């Protein structure tokens, strides 16, 4: 591979992959210092088996342990001449079954999966019913108690816009101002209950922000706090006054956009 890279540097291509993965068996997307299993580790191991591919990926964002992705963009560079439409199939023969490459396209050399991104969308799934799930136990947050969705929707409206989301960050970050373009709640009937989807589209999110917002919204739905507490939290920036961090298994990275967001 080294001889190929030295002799044909002008043949370098940048490939944008779209990944789907079940986060249940991973310690997150990015490589961990402790050597735990991650999505990045598995994907780079697969790329290392393709002659000419440089086994280093740059994802659009990061997901924590247990968080899933429906369409996570990542880019990598390669000297191979595999047609882009065949790259997903080639990778899927090398990847474990809990990661799948869905699509691939060649992008300009200055494209960056994270830096070129304009917006990201996340979805959180809550299963509200008396009995716990068997099939979706690693894919939803099971809540056996009734949730009042009216104040939850009112609280969601308060989160839209540009705010300092320090109260919802799980660790100290220097810059905590983000913009949320859309915050939405949908309900789907299920056997013996209902499934609630809470969706966010934003310019970017702090680590743990979505799960912290969901945990606070659930407390509002349970009547443990008023919907106006969202505005107080945004003003105070106090993490200890916010709700708990929702479990990882209910969170999904849905997609990313590389053009300005339009509803």
Short mmCIF file of C-alpha atoms in Angstrom, two decimals:
data_model
loop_
_atom_site.label_atom_id
_atom_site.label_comp_id
_atom_site.label_asym_id
_atom_site.label_seq_id
_atom_site.Cartn_x
_atom_site.Cartn_y
_atom_site.Cartn_z
CA UNK A 1 0.00 0.00 0.00
CA UNK A 2 2.84 2.40 0.82
CA UNK A 3 4.38 2.02 -2.66
CA UNK A 4 1.01 2.69 -4.25
CA UNK A 5 0.48 5.83 -2.18
CA UNK A 6 3.91 7.18 -3.11
CA UNK A 7 3.64 6.45 -6.81
CA UNK A 8 0.06 7.66 -7.44
CA UNK A 9 -0.80 10.42 -4.96
CA UNK A 10 -2.95 12.26 -7.48
CA UNK A 11 -5.37 9.32 -7.57
CA UNK A 12 -6.48 9.93 -4.01
CA UNK A 13 -10.26 10.01 -3.68
CA UNK A 14 -12.41 11.13 -0.77
CA UNK A 15 -15.38 8.88 -0.11
CA UNK A 16 -18.45 9.76 1.93
CA UNK A 17 -20.06 6.70 3.50
CA UNK A 18 -23.49 6.45 5.08
CA UNK A 19 -23.53 4.00 7.98
CA UNK A 20 -26.28 2.27 9.92
CA UNK A 21 -25.40 0.60 13.19
CA UNK A 22 -26.90 -0.97 16.28
CA UNK A 23 -25.07 0.71 19.15
CA UNK A 24 -25.94 -1.99 21.70
CA UNK A 25 -22.61 -3.77 21.44
CA UNK A 26 -20.35 -0.72 21.16
CA UNK A 27 -18.62 1.59 23.61
CA UNK A 28 -19.52 4.42 21.23
CA UNK A 29 -18.58 5.53 17.75
CA UNK A 30 -15.08 6.88 18.33
CA UNK A 31 -12.03 4.82 19.26
CA UNK A 32 -11.55 4.53 23.02
CA UNK A 33 -8.23 4.73 24.82
CA UNK A 34 -9.16 1.62 26.82
CA UNK A 35 -9.38 -0.43 23.63
CA UNK A 36 -13.10 -1.14 23.97
CA UNK A 37 -15.09 -2.14 20.89
CA UNK A 38 -16.23 0.87 18.86
CA UNK A 39 -17.79 1.55 15.46
CA UNK A 40 -14.67 3.42 14.32
CA UNK A 41 -12.45 0.50 15.31
CA UNK A 42 -14.53 -1.99 13.33
CA UNK A 43 -14.87 0.22 10.25
CA UNK A 44 -11.17 1.07 10.13
CA UNK A 45 -10.32 -2.63 10.50
CA UNK A 46 -12.54 -3.36 7.48
CA UNK A 47 -11.00 -0.53 5.43
CA UNK A 48 -7.51 -1.82 6.21
CA UNK A 49 -8.38 -4.94 4.21
CA UNK A 50 -9.15 -2.96 1.05
CA UNK A 51 -5.94 -2.27 -0.93
CA UNK A 52 -5.44 1.46 -1.36
CA UNK A 53 -7.92 2.54 1.30
CA UNK A 54 -6.49 4.66 4.10
CA UNK A 55 -7.91 3.13 7.29
CA UNK A 56 -8.76 6.38 9.05
CA UNK A 57 -12.32 7.73 9.18
CA UNK A 58 -13.80 11.10 10.07
CA UNK A 59 -17.42 10.85 11.28
CA UNK A 60 -20.04 13.59 11.20
CA UNK A 61 -20.38 13.40 14.97
CA UNK A 62 -20.01 11.07 17.90
CA UNK A 63 -22.45 8.71 19.56
CA UNK A 64 -22.04 7.33 23.06
CA UNK A 65 -22.18 3.70 24.15
CA UNK A 66 -25.54 2.14 23.32
CA UNK A 67 -26.66 4.91 20.94
CA UNK A 68 -27.73 3.85 17.44
CA UNK A 69 -27.41 5.43 13.98
CA UNK A 70 -29.77 5.25 11.01
CA UNK A 71 -27.61 7.23 8.58
CA UNK A 72 -24.28 8.39 10.03
CA UNK A 73 -21.99 10.10 7.48
CA UNK A 74 -18.25 9.38 7.67
CA UNK A 75 -15.51 10.11 5.17
CA UNK A 76 -12.20 8.46 4.36
CA UNK A 77 -9.53 8.74 1.69
CA UNK A 78 -8.54 6.00 -0.71
CA UNK A 79 -6.35 5.19 -3.69
CA UNK A 80 -8.48 2.25 -4.82
CA UNK A 81 -10.49 2.35 -8.03
CA UNK A 82 -13.54 0.48 -6.76
CA UNK A 83 -16.70 2.00 -8.29
CA UNK A 84 -18.51 3.94 -5.56
CA UNK A 85 -21.71 1.95 -6.02
CA UNK A 86 -19.80 -1.24 -5.13
CA UNK A 87 -18.08 0.11 -2.01
CA UNK A 88 -20.98 -0.58 0.40
CA UNK A 89 -21.19 -4.22 -0.68
CA UNK A 90 -17.41 -4.65 -0.44
CA UNK A 91 -17.36 -3.20 3.07
CA UNK A 92 -20.40 -5.17 4.24
CA UNK A 93 -18.59 -8.43 3.49
CA UNK A 94 -15.89 -7.30 5.95
CA UNK A 95 -17.98 -5.59 8.63
CA UNK A 96 -19.71 -7.28 11.58
CA UNK A 97 -23.51 -7.63 11.26
CA UNK A 98 -24.26 -4.75 13.65
CA UNK A 99 -22.70 -2.21 11.22
CA UNK A 100 -23.79 -1.72 7.63
CA UNK A 101 -22.61 0.63 4.90
CA UNK A 102 -25.76 1.87 3.16
CA UNK A 103 -24.33 4.18 0.49
CA UNK A 104 -21.11 5.71 -0.79
CA UNK A 105 -20.29 8.69 -2.96
CA UNK A 106 -17.16 10.49 -4.05
CA UNK A 107 -16.90 14.02 -2.67
CA UNK A 108 -14.50 16.95 -3.22
CA UNK A 109 -11.11 16.83 -1.51
CA UNK A 110 -12.04 19.72 0.80
CA UNK A 111 -15.25 18.04 2.01
CA UNK A 112 -15.29 17.06 5.69
CA UNK A 113 -18.04 14.91 7.21
CA UNK A 114 -18.11 16.98 10.40
CA UNK A 115 -16.87 20.45 9.41
CA UNK A 116 -19.01 20.64 6.25
CA UNK A 117 -22.18 19.64 8.11
CA UNK A 118 -24.94 22.27 8.52
CA UNK A 119 -27.33 20.31 10.75
CA UNK A 120 -27.91 17.02 12.51
CA UNK A 121 -31.10 15.19 13.42
CA UNK A 122 -31.67 12.94 16.44
CA UNK A 123 -34.66 10.85 17.47
CA UNK A 124 -35.46 9.48 20.91
CA UNK A 125 -37.88 6.55 21.25
CA UNK A 126 -39.96 6.00 24.38
CA UNK A 127 -42.22 2.97 24.81
CA UNK A 128 -45.05 3.72 27.22
CA UNK A 129 -46.96 0.61 28.29
CA UNK A 130 -47.46 -1.55 31.39
CA UNK A 131 -45.18 -4.41 30.35
CA UNK A 132 -41.49 -4.15 29.40
CA UNK A 133 -40.47 -4.97 25.82
CA UNK A 134 -38.64 -8.10 24.75
CA UNK A 135 -37.76 -7.30 21.14
CA UNK A 136 -37.00 -3.59 21.61
CA UNK A 137 -35.39 -3.73 25.04
CA UNK A 138 -32.13 -2.35 23.60
CA UNK A 139 -33.87 0.16 21.32
CA UNK A 140 -36.34 2.14 23.45
CA UNK A 141 -36.71 3.64 26.91
CA UNK A 142 -39.54 1.72 28.55
CA UNK A 143 -41.71 3.86 30.82
CA UNK A 144 -44.67 2.08 32.47
CA UNK A 145 -46.28 5.29 33.72
CA UNK A 146 -48.59 7.60 31.77
CA UNK A 147 -46.99 10.70 30.26
CA UNK A 148 -48.92 13.95 29.76
CA UNK A 149 -47.82 15.04 26.30
CA UNK A 150 -49.39 18.52 26.37
CA UNK A 151 -46.84 20.12 28.74
CA UNK A 152 -44.06 18.13 27.06
CA UNK A 153 -44.95 19.75 23.73
CA UNK A 154 -45.06 23.19 25.36
CA UNK A 155 -41.60 22.59 26.82
CA UNK A 156 -40.26 21.49 23.43
CA UNK A 157 -41.26 24.84 21.95
CA UNK A 158 -39.04 26.58 24.52
CA UNK A 159 -36.00 24.62 23.30
CA UNK A 160 -36.26 25.86 19.70
CA UNK A 161 -33.90 28.70 18.83
CA UNK A 162 -30.41 29.75 19.85
CA UNK A 163 -29.75 29.13 23.54
CA UNK A 164 -27.01 28.35 26.01
CA UNK A 165 -27.60 24.64 26.67
CA UNK A 166 -25.09 24.36 29.51
CA UNK A 167 -27.76 22.91 31.82
CA UNK A 168 -28.09 19.91 29.50
CA UNK A 169 -24.39 19.17 28.98
CA UNK A 170 -23.08 16.09 30.78
CA UNK A 171 -19.61 17.60 31.16
CA UNK A 172 -18.02 21.04 31.13
CA UNK A 173 -17.55 22.47 27.63
CA UNK A 174 -16.13 25.84 26.71
CA UNK A 175 -18.78 26.72 24.13
CA UNK A 176 -22.33 25.70 25.08
CA UNK A 177 -24.47 27.87 22.78
CA UNK A 178 -26.28 25.88 20.10
CA UNK A 179 -29.24 26.43 17.78
CA UNK A 180 -32.16 24.01 17.58
CA UNK A 181 -34.15 24.42 14.36
CA UNK A 182 -36.90 21.93 15.13
CA UNK A 183 -38.16 20.04 18.20
CA UNK A 184 -41.07 17.72 17.61
CA UNK A 185 -43.04 14.98 19.39
CA UNK A 186 -44.94 12.22 17.59
CA UNK A 187 -47.05 9.37 18.98
CA UNK A 188 -47.57 5.91 17.48
CA UNK A 189 -50.01 3.29 18.83
CA UNK A 190 -48.43 -0.05 19.77
CA UNK A 191 -49.65 -3.31 21.24
CA UNK A 192 -50.75 -2.46 24.76
CA UNK A 193 -49.50 1.11 24.73
CA UNK A 194 -47.90 3.78 22.58
CA UNK A 195 -44.49 4.76 21.28
CA UNK A 196 -43.38 8.38 21.61
CA UNK A 197 -40.76 9.86 19.32
CA UNK A 198 -39.01 13.07 20.37
CA UNK A 199 -37.02 14.54 17.49
CA UNK A 200 -34.49 17.36 17.38
CA UNK A 201 -32.80 19.06 14.44
CA UNK A 202 -29.98 21.45 15.28
CA UNK A 203 -26.72 22.98 14.17
CA UNK A 204 -24.95 20.72 16.64
CA UNK A 205 -25.43 19.21 20.07
CA UNK A 206 -23.35 19.06 23.23
CA UNK A 207 -22.31 15.69 24.53
CA UNK A 208 -25.31 14.17 26.30
CA UNK A 209 -27.53 17.15 25.45
CA UNK A 210 -30.32 15.27 23.71
CA UNK A 211 -30.57 12.61 26.42
CA UNK A 212 -30.54 15.28 29.15
CA UNK A 213 -33.31 17.23 27.42
CA UNK A 214 -35.37 14.06 27.04
CA UNK A 215 -34.88 13.15 30.71
CA UNK A 216 -36.15 16.61 31.69
CA UNK A 217 -39.10 16.37 29.29
CA UNK A 218 -40.10 13.02 30.79
CA UNK A 219 -40.14 14.56 34.26
CA UNK A 220 -42.47 17.22 32.86
CA UNK A 221 -44.70 14.51 31.36
CA UNK A 222 -44.80 12.70 34.70
CA UNK A 223 -45.84 15.89 36.50
CA UNK A 224 -42.61 16.16 38.47
CA UNK A 225 -41.88 19.63 37.13
CA UNK A 226 -43.63 22.39 35.18
CA UNK A 227 -43.00 23.00 31.48
CA UNK A 228 -41.78 26.52 32.35
CA UNK A 229 -38.79 24.95 34.11
CA UNK A 230 -37.13 24.65 30.69
CA UNK A 231 -36.82 28.43 30.45
CA UNK A 232 -35.42 28.58 33.98
CA UNK A 233 -32.82 25.93 33.14
CA UNK A 234 -31.75 27.74 29.98
CA UNK A 235 -31.33 30.93 32.01
CA UNK A 236 -29.47 29.37 34.95
CA UNK A 237 -27.31 26.83 33.12
CA UNK A 238 -27.50 24.56 36.17
CA UNK A 239 -27.05 20.89 35.25
CA UNK A 240 -27.99 19.73 38.77
CA UNK A 241 -31.42 21.34 38.39
CA UNK A 242 -32.17 19.57 35.09
CA UNK A 243 -33.70 16.12 34.80
CA UNK A 244 -31.82 12.82 34.61
CA UNK A 245 -29.97 11.67 31.52
CA UNK A 246 -32.27 9.38 29.52
CA UNK A 247 -30.94 5.87 28.80
CA UNK A 248 -28.70 5.53 25.76
CA UNK A 249 -30.64 2.76 24.04
CA UNK A 250 -33.53 5.03 23.05
CA UNK A 251 -31.39 7.51 21.11
CA UNK A 252 -30.79 7.43 17.35
CA UNK A 253 -28.65 9.61 15.10
CA UNK A 254 -31.10 9.97 12.21
CA UNK A 255 -29.26 11.94 9.52
CA UNK A 256 -27.13 14.98 8.74
CA UNK A 257 -27.50 17.77 6.22
CA UNK A 258 -24.87 19.46 4.10
CA UNK A 259 -27.09 22.32 2.95
CA UNK A 260 -28.81 24.93 5.18
CA UNK A 261 -31.78 23.43 7.01
CA UNK A 262 -35.26 23.99 5.61
CA UNK A 263 -38.36 22.59 7.28
#
